[in-house]
CSV table of C-alpha atoms in Angstrom, one decimal:
chain,number,residue,atom,x,y,z
A,1,MET,CA,-7.4,23.2,9.2
A,2,MET,CA,-6.0,20.8,11.8
A,3,THR,CA,-2.6,19.4,11.2
A,4,SER,CA,-2.0,15.6,11.1
A,5,THR,CA,-0.2,16.0,14.4
A,6,HIS,CA,-3.3,17.6,16.0
A,7,VAL,CA,-5.5,14.9,14.6
A,8,PHE,CA,-3.2,12.1,15.9
A,9,SER,CA,-3.0,13.7,19.3
A,10,ARG,CA,-6.7,14.3,19.7
A,11,VAL,CA,-7.7,10.7,18.7
A,12,ALA,CA,-5.0,9.2,20.9
A,13,LEU,CA,-6.1,11.2,23.9
A,14,GLY,CA,-9.8,10.4,23.3
A,15,ALA,CA,-9.1,6.7,23.1
A,16,VAL,CA,-7.7,6.3,26.6
A,17,LEU,CA,-11.0,5.5,28.3
A,18,THR,CA,-11.9,3.1,25.5
A,19,VAL,CA,-8.7,1.2,25.9
A,20,ILE,CA,-9.0,0.9,29.7
A,21,ALA,CA,-12.6,-0.4,29.2
A,22,LEU,CA,-11.1,-3.2,27.1
A,23,GLY,CA,-8.8,-4.2,29.9
A,24,LEU,CA,-5.7,-2.9,28.2
A,25,VAL,CA,-3.1,-1.1,30.3
A,26,ILE,CA,-0.9,1.6,28.7
A,27,THR,CA,2.2,2.6,30.6
A,28,PRO,CA,3.9,5.7,29.2
A,29,ALA,CA,7.5,4.9,28.1
A,30,ARG,CA,10.4,7.0,29.2
A,31,SER,CA,12.0,8.9,26.3
A,32,GLN,CA,14.9,6.5,26.1
A,33,ASP,CA,12.7,3.4,26.1
A,34,LEU,CA,11.4,1.6,23.1
A,35,ALA,CA,7.6,1.8,22.7
A,36,ALA,CA,5.4,0.4,19.9
A,37,ALA,CA,1.6,0.8,19.8
A,38,VAL,CA,-1.4,0.3,17.5
A,39,MET,CA,-3.8,3.2,16.9
A,40,VAL,CA,-7.1,2.4,15.3
A,41,LEU,CA,-8.3,4.8,12.6
A,42,ALA,CA,-11.3,3.0,11.2
A,43,ASP,CA,-13.2,-0.3,11.7
A,44,GLU,CA,-12.3,-3.2,11.6
A,45,VAL,CA,-9.0,-3.8,13.4
A,46,LEU,CA,-8.1,-6.9,15.3
A,47,VAL,CA,-5.0,-7.6,17.5
A,48,LEU,CA,-3.7,-11.1,18.3
A,49,ARG,CA,-1.4,-11.1,21.3
A,50,SER,CA,1.7,-13.3,21.2
A,51,GLY,CA,1.0,-16.8,22.6
A,52,THR,CA,-2.8,-16.4,22.4
A,53,ARG,CA,-5.4,-17.7,19.9
A,54,GLU,CA,-8.2,-15.2,20.1
A,55,GLU,CA,-8.1,-11.9,18.3
A,56,LEU,CA,-9.2,-8.8,20.2
A,57,ALA,CA,-11.4,-6.3,18.2
A,58,LEU,CA,-10.4,-2.6,18.8
A,59,PRO,CA,-12.8,0.2,18.1
A,60,PRO,CA,-11.9,3.4,16.2
A,61,GLY,CA,-9.7,5.7,18.4
A,62,ALA,CA,-8.4,2.9,20.6
A,63,VAL,CA,-4.7,2.9,21.3
A,64,ALA,CA,-2.9,-0.1,22.7
A,65,PRO,CA,0.8,-1.2,23.2
A,66,ILE,CA,2.1,-4.0,21.1
A,67,GLY,CA,5.3,-6.1,21.4
A,68,PRO,CA,7.2,-8.8,19.5
A,69,GLY,CA,5.0,-11.6,18.4
A,70,ASP,CA,1.8,-9.5,18.3
A,71,ARG,CA,-0.2,-9.3,15.1
A,72,VAL,CA,-2.4,-6.5,13.8
A,73,ARG,CA,-5.0,-7.3,11.2
A,74,THR,CA,-7.5,-5.1,9.3
A,75,THR,CA,-10.6,-6.1,7.5
A,76,GLY,CA,-13.4,-4.2,5.6
A,77,ASN,CA,-12.6,-0.5,5.9
A,78,GLY,CA,-10.2,-1.1,8.8
A,79,ARG,CA,-7.0,1.0,9.0
A,80,ALA,CA,-4.5,1.5,11.8
A,81,PHE,CA,-1.2,3.2,12.6
A,82,VAL,CA,1.5,1.0,14.1
A,83,THR,CA,3.8,3.5,15.8
A,84,PHE,CA,7.4,3.0,16.9
A,85,GLN,CA,8.8,5.6,19.3
A,86,GLN,CA,5.8,7.8,18.4
A,87,ILE,CA,7.4,9.6,15.5
A,88,ASN,CA,7.8,6.6,13.2
A,89,ARG,CA,4.6,4.9,11.9
A,90,LEU,CA,3.3,2.3,9.6
A,91,LEU,CA,-0.2,2.8,8.1
A,92,LEU,CA,-1.9,-0.5,7.6
A,93,LEU,CA,-4.6,-0.4,4.9
A,94,PRO,CA,-7.7,-2.6,4.6
A,95,ASP,CA,-7.4,-6.4,4.4
A,96,SER,CA,-3.8,-6.4,5.6
A,97,THR,CA,-1.8,-8.0,8.4
A,98,TYR,CA,1.3,-6.8,10.2
A,99,GLU,CA,3.3,-8.9,12.6
A,100,LEU,CA,5.9,-7.3,14.8
A,101,VAL,CA,8.8,-9.8,15.0
A,102,VAL,CA,11.7,-7.9,16.7
A,103,PHE,CA,11.8,-4.4,18.3
A,104,ALA,CA,15.0,-3.8,20.3
A,105,GLN,CA,17.9,-1.5,20.8
A,106,THR,CA,21.6,-2.4,20.6
A,107,ARG,CA,24.3,-1.1,22.9
A,108,ASN,CA,25.3,1.3,20.1
A,109,ASP,CA,21.8,2.8,20.1
A,110,GLU,CA,20.9,1.2,16.8
A,111,VAL,CA,17.2,0.3,16.8
A,112,ILE,CA,16.2,-3.1,15.4
A,113,LEU,CA,12.8,-3.4,13.8
A,114,GLU,CA,11.6,-6.5,12.0
A,115,GLY,CA,8.1,-7.2,10.8
A,116,VAL,CA,6.1,-9.3,8.3
A,117,LEU,CA,3.5,-7.7,6.0
A,118,SER,CA,0.6,-9.3,4.1
A,119,GLY,CA,-1.5,-6.7,2.2
A,120,ILE,CA,-0.7,-3.0,1.8
A,121,ALA,CA,1.2,-0.6,4.1
A,122,VAL,CA,2.9,2.8,4.0
A,123,GLN,CA,5.9,3.3,6.3
A,124,GLN,CA,7.0,6.8,7.4
A,125,PHE,CA,10.1,7.6,9.5
A,126,GLY,CA,10.2,10.9,11.4
A,127,ASP,CA,13.5,9.6,12.7
A,128,ASP,CA,16.7,9.1,10.7
A,129,PRO,CA,16.1,5.8,8.9
A,130,ALA,CA,19.9,5.2,8.8
A,131,ARG,CA,20.0,4.4,12.5
A,132,TRP,CA,17.5,1.6,12.1
A,133,ALA,CA,18.4,-2.1,11.4
A,134,TYR,CA,15.2,-2.6,9.5
A,135,GLN,CA,13.6,-5.6,7.8
A,136,LEU,CA,10.1,-5.8,6.4
A,137,ALA,CA,9.3,-9.2,4.9
A,138,ALA,CA,6.6,-8.7,2.3
A,139,ALA,CA,5.9,-11.7,0.0
A,140,ARG,CA,8.7,-11.8,-2.7
A,141,HIS,CA,10.3,-8.5,-1.4
A,142,ASN,CA,12.2,-7.8,1.8
A,143,VAL,CA,12.9,-4.1,2.6
A,144,THR,CA,16.2,-4.2,4.4
A,145,ALA,CA,17.1,-0.5,4.4
A,146,PRO,CA,14.2,1.9,4.6
A,147,SER,CA,13.7,5.4,3.2
A,148,ALA,CA,11.8,8.2,4.9
A,149,LEU,CA,8.5,7.3,3.2
A,150,PHE,CA,7.7,4.2,1.2
A,151,ALA,CA,4.8,1.9,0.3
A,152,VAL,CA,4.7,-1.9,0.0
A,153,TRP,CA,2.1,-4.0,-1.8
A,154,ALA,CA,2.4,-7.7,-0.7
A,155,GLN,CA,-0.5,-9.3,-2.4
A,156,PRO,CA,0.7,-12.5,-4.2
A,157,GLY,CA,-1.2,-13.1,-7.4
A,158,GLU,CA,-2.3,-9.4,-7.4
A,159,LEU,CA,0.2,-6.6,-6.7
A,160,GLU,CA,3.7,-7.1,-5.4
A,161,ALA,CA,5.8,-4.0,-5.3
A,162,VAL,CA,7.9,-1.5,-3.3
A,163,ILE,CA,7.9,2.2,-4.0
A,164,SER,CA,9.9,5.0,-2.3
A,165,ALA,CA,8.5,8.5,-2.2
A,166,SER,CA,11.3,10.1,-0.1
A,167,GLY,CA,14.9,8.9,0.0
A,168,SER,CA,16.5,5.7,-1.2
A,169,LEU,CA,15.7,2.2,0.1
A,170,THR,CA,17.1,-1.3,-0.4
A,171,VAL,CA,15.0,-4.3,-1.4
A,172,THR,CA,16.5,-7.7,-0.9
A,173,THR,CA,15.3,-10.8,-2.8
A,174,ALA,CA,16.6,-14.3,-2.8
A,175,ASP,CA,19.0,-13.4,-5.5
A,176,GLU,CA,20.1,-9.8,-5.2
A,177,MET,CA,20.0,-6.4,-3.4
A,178,ILE,CA,18.2,-3.6,-5.2
A,179,ALA,CA,18.7,0.1,-4.5
A,180,VAL,CA,15.5,2.0,-5.2
A,181,PRO,CA,15.7,5.8,-5.4
A,182,ALA,CA,13.1,8.3,-4.5
A,183,GLY,CA,10.2,8.5,-7.0
A,184,ALA,CA,10.9,5.0,-8.2
A,185,GLY,CA,9.8,1.4,-7.4
A,186,VAL,CA,10.5,-2.2,-8.2
A,187,ALA,CA,8.3,-5.2,-8.9
A,188,THR,CA,10.7,-8.1,-9.2
A,189,ARG,CA,8.1,-10.4,-10.8
A,190,TYR,CA,8.7,-8.4,-13.9
A,191,GLY,CA,12.4,-7.4,-13.4
A,192,SER,CA,14.8,-6.1,-10.9
A,193,THR,CA,15.5,-2.6,-12.4
A,194,PRO,CA,13.9,0.3,-10.5
A,195,ILE,CA,11.5,2.3,-12.6
A,196,LEU,CA,10.9,6.0,-12.2
A,197,LEU,CA,7.2,6.9,-11.8
A,198,GLU,CA,4.9,9.9,-12.3
A,199,PRO,CA,2.9,11.0,-9.3
A,200,PRO,CA,0.9,9.5,-7.8
A,201,LEU,CA,3.4,6.6,-7.2
A,202,HIS,CA,1.0,3.6,-7.3
A,203,ALA,CA,1.9,0.0,-7.9
A,204,ALA,CA,-0.5,-0.3,-10.8
A,205,GLN,CA,1.5,2.2,-12.8
A,206,LEU,CA,4.7,0.5,-11.8
A,207,VAL,CA,3.6,-3.0,-12.9
A,208,ALA,CA,2.3,-1.7,-16.2
A,209,LEU,CA,5.6,0.1,-16.9
A,210,ALA,CA,7.6,-3.0,-15.9
A,211,ILE,CA,5.7,-5.2,-18.3
A,212,ASP,CA,6.7,-2.6,-21.0
A,213,CYS,CA,3.9,-2.9,-23.6
A,214,GLN,CA,2.4,0.2,-25.2
A,215,GLY,CA,-0.7,0.5,-27.3
A,216,VAL,CA,-2.4,3.3,-29.2
A,217,ILE,CA,-6.2,3.9,-29.0
A,218,ALA,CA,-7.6,3.6,-32.6
A,219,THR,CA,-11.3,4.1,-32.7
A,220,THR,CA,-13.0,4.4,-36.0
A,221,ASP,CA,-15.9,6.7,-35.1
A,222,GLY,CA,-13.9,9.4,-33.4
A,223,LEU,CA,-15.6,8.7,-30.0
A,224,PRO,CA,-13.6,7.9,-26.9
A,225,LEU,CA,-12.9,4.2,-26.2
A,226,ARG,CA,-14.7,3.2,-23.0
A,227,LEU,CA,-12.6,1.9,-20.1
A,228,ARG,CA,-14.6,-0.5,-18.0
A,229,GLN,CA,-14.2,-2.0,-14.5
A,230,GLY,CA,-14.0,-5.5,-15.9
A,231,ALA,CA,-13.5,-7.4,-19.1
A,232,ALA,CA,-17.1,-7.5,-20.4
A,233,LEU,CA,-19.6,-5.0,-21.7
A,234,ASP,CA,-21.9,-5.1,-18.7
A,235,TYR,CA,-19.2,-3.8,-16.3
A,236,PRO,CA,-19.5,-0.1,-15.3
A,237,ILE,CA,-17.7,2.5,-17.5
A,238,VAL,CA,-15.0,4.3,-15.4
A,239,ASP,CA,-13.3,6.5,-18.1
A,240,GLY,CA,-13.1,7.3,-21.8
A,241,LEU,CA,-9.8,7.4,-23.8
A,242,GLU,CA,-9.5,9.5,-27.0
A,243,SER,CA,-8.3,8.0,-30.2
A,244,GLY,CA,-4.5,8.4,-30.5
A,245,ALA,CA,-3.9,8.2,-26.7
A,246,VAL,CA,-1.0,5.9,-25.7
A,247,VAL,CA,-1.7,3.4,-23.0
A,248,ASN,CA,0.5,1.0,-21.0
A,249,ILE,CA,-0.9,-2.5,-21.3
A,250,ALA,CA,-0.7,-4.7,-18.2
A,251,GLY,CA,-2.5,-7.9,-19.3
A,252,THR,CA,-5.1,-9.6,-21.5
A,253,THR,CA,-7.9,-12.1,-21.1
A,254,GLN,CA,-7.6,-15.7,-22.0
A,255,ASN,CA,-9.8,-15.1,-25.1
A,256,GLU,CA,-7.6,-12.1,-26.0
A,257,LEU,CA,-10.6,-9.8,-26.4
A,258,TRP,CA,-9.6,-7.3,-23.7
A,259,TYR,CA,-6.6,-5.3,-22.6
A,260,ARG,CA,-5.9,-4.4,-19.0
A,261,ILE,CA,-4.4,-0.9,-18.3
A,262,PRO,CA,-3.6,1.0,-15.1
A,263,PHE,CA,-6.3,3.5,-14.0
A,264,GLN,CA,-5.8,5.7,-10.9
A,265,SER,CA,-5.0,3.3,-8.0
A,266,GLY,CA,-6.0,0.1,-9.9
A,267,PHE,CA,-6.8,-1.2,-13.4
A,268,GLY,CA,-9.5,-1.0,-16.0
A,269,TRP,CA,-10.2,-2.9,-19.2
A,270,LEU,CA,-10.4,-1.8,-22.9
A,271,PHE,CA,-11.9,-3.7,-25.8
A,272,ARG,CA,-8.8,-5.0,-27.6
A,273,ARG,CA,-10.2,-4.4,-31.2
A,274,PHE,CA,-9.7,-0.7,-30.8
A,275,VAL,CA,-6.1,-0.8,-29.4
A,276,ALA,CA,-3.2,-1.0,-31.8
A,277,ALA,CA,-0.5,-3.0,-30.1
A,278,ASP,CA,2.0,-5.8,-30.6
A,279,CYS,CA,2.7,-7.4,-27.3
A,280,SER,CA,4.0,-10.8,-26.5
A,281,ARG,CA,4.0,-12.7,-23.1
A,282,LEU,CA,1.4,-10.5,-21.5
A,283,PRO,CA,-0.1,-11.7,-18.2
A,284,ARG,CA,-3.3,-13.5,-18.8
A,285,PHE,CA,-6.5,-13.2,-16.8
A,286,PRO,CA,-9.8,-15.2,-16.8
A,287,ASP,CA,-12.4,-14.2,-19.3
A,288,LEU,CA,-15.0,-11.8,-17.8
A,289,VAL,CA,-12.7,-10.9,-15.0
A,290,GLY,CA,-13.5,-7.8,-12.9
A,291,GLU,CA,-11.3,-5.5,-10.8
A,292,GLU,CA,-11.5,-5.3,-7.0
A,293,THR,CA,-10.6,-1.6,-6.5
A,294,GLU,CA,-8.6,-0.4,-3.6
A,295,GLN,CA,-10.6,2.1,-1.5
A,296,ILE,CA,-11.1,3.6,1.9
A,297,GLU,CA,-13.9,5.5,3.6
A,298,LEU,CA,-13.6,8.7,5.6
A,299,VAL,CA,-9.9,9.3,5.3
A,300,THR,CA,-8.3,11.4,8.1
A,301,GLU,CA,-5.7,14.2,7.6
A,302,ALA,CA,-3.1,12.1,9.4
A,303,GLU,CA,-3.5,9.4,6.8
A,304,LEU,CA,-3.4,11.8,3.9
A,305,ASP,CA,0.1,12.8,4.8
A,306,LEU,CA,1.2,9.2,4.0
A,307,LEU,CA,-1.3,8.3,1.3
A,308,ALA,CA,-1.2,11.4,-1.0
A,309,PRO,CA,2.2,10.5,-2.6
A,310,PHE,CA,0.9,7.1,-3.6
A,311,TYR,CA,-2.8,7.6,-4.1
A,312,GLY,CA,-3.2,11.3,-4.9
A,313,SER,CA,-5.9,13.4,-3.2
A,314,PRO,CA,-9.6,12.8,-2.7
A,315,SER,CA,-10.4,15.3,-5.5
A,316,THR,CA,-8.1,13.5,-8.0
A,317,ASN,CA,-8.8,9.9,-7.0
A,318,PRO,CA,-12.5,9.6,-5.9
A,319,ILE,CA,-12.4,5.9,-6.6
A,320,PHE,CA,-9.9,5.2,-3.7
A,321,TYR,CA,-11.2,7.9,-1.3
A,322,ARG,CA,-14.9,7.2,-0.7
């Protein structure tokens, strides 16, 4: 089996001719120089250069340098690595945007990296994170001290969370600084206390635990209670929960007929009549609401290194990995 390093190297080398054909020039940086680049993993990835108005579409395998003011955007199944000095990388998932704001080095060899995220990304440091003056602005959360591996969901109105898989990080909000240890996350819409999670470390689990409402499945016929992709009987069934199972409730519909619970890397809906719970102030969702599930197609080994702590494996999470 090829390692993620081998996969990364082969794709990068194979992309040189493609990048030249697009009119992009790559100049190898000296070891002491700062270098940032975008590496396209899957369609569709667009780059907007600083000071320009037209986005440039890059094909899978393309590698191109980026600098402060440049923006990388993914749509559809699009995914890309944004690399910093090669060994540090940010994996940008579908329907996400990353803007590089500052990438510089001080006289004391401290590296300054500032960016803005909309959507979902996983950041990994092969370098010592402590030598970086880091800031990632992501909706209501700013990551101001990174860990070696962490994920950020910056989707206002959907998921807003930061989770660390390796090492401690710091999240700064308008009101406070929050230290988040490894294996924990924070979703400040529901509270500023970091919450320890069970693998995989996904934001859906974090949000449900932060809301802190438990229920017990109580069917009358002994059959499993069907978990559906939306709050109506005509949505597909995605799982079945046995009577007596304890669930974390993350919301209800306006008509209060359905409960929302975390399921794999997203949520599902249970008919409320068969769930014994006493919860107040639950988030409310429109009647008949359906879930838009996070998913990617044809994951690479290089991506799995970053994704597995948060999304599990293709065998355990076939909904995400298509």
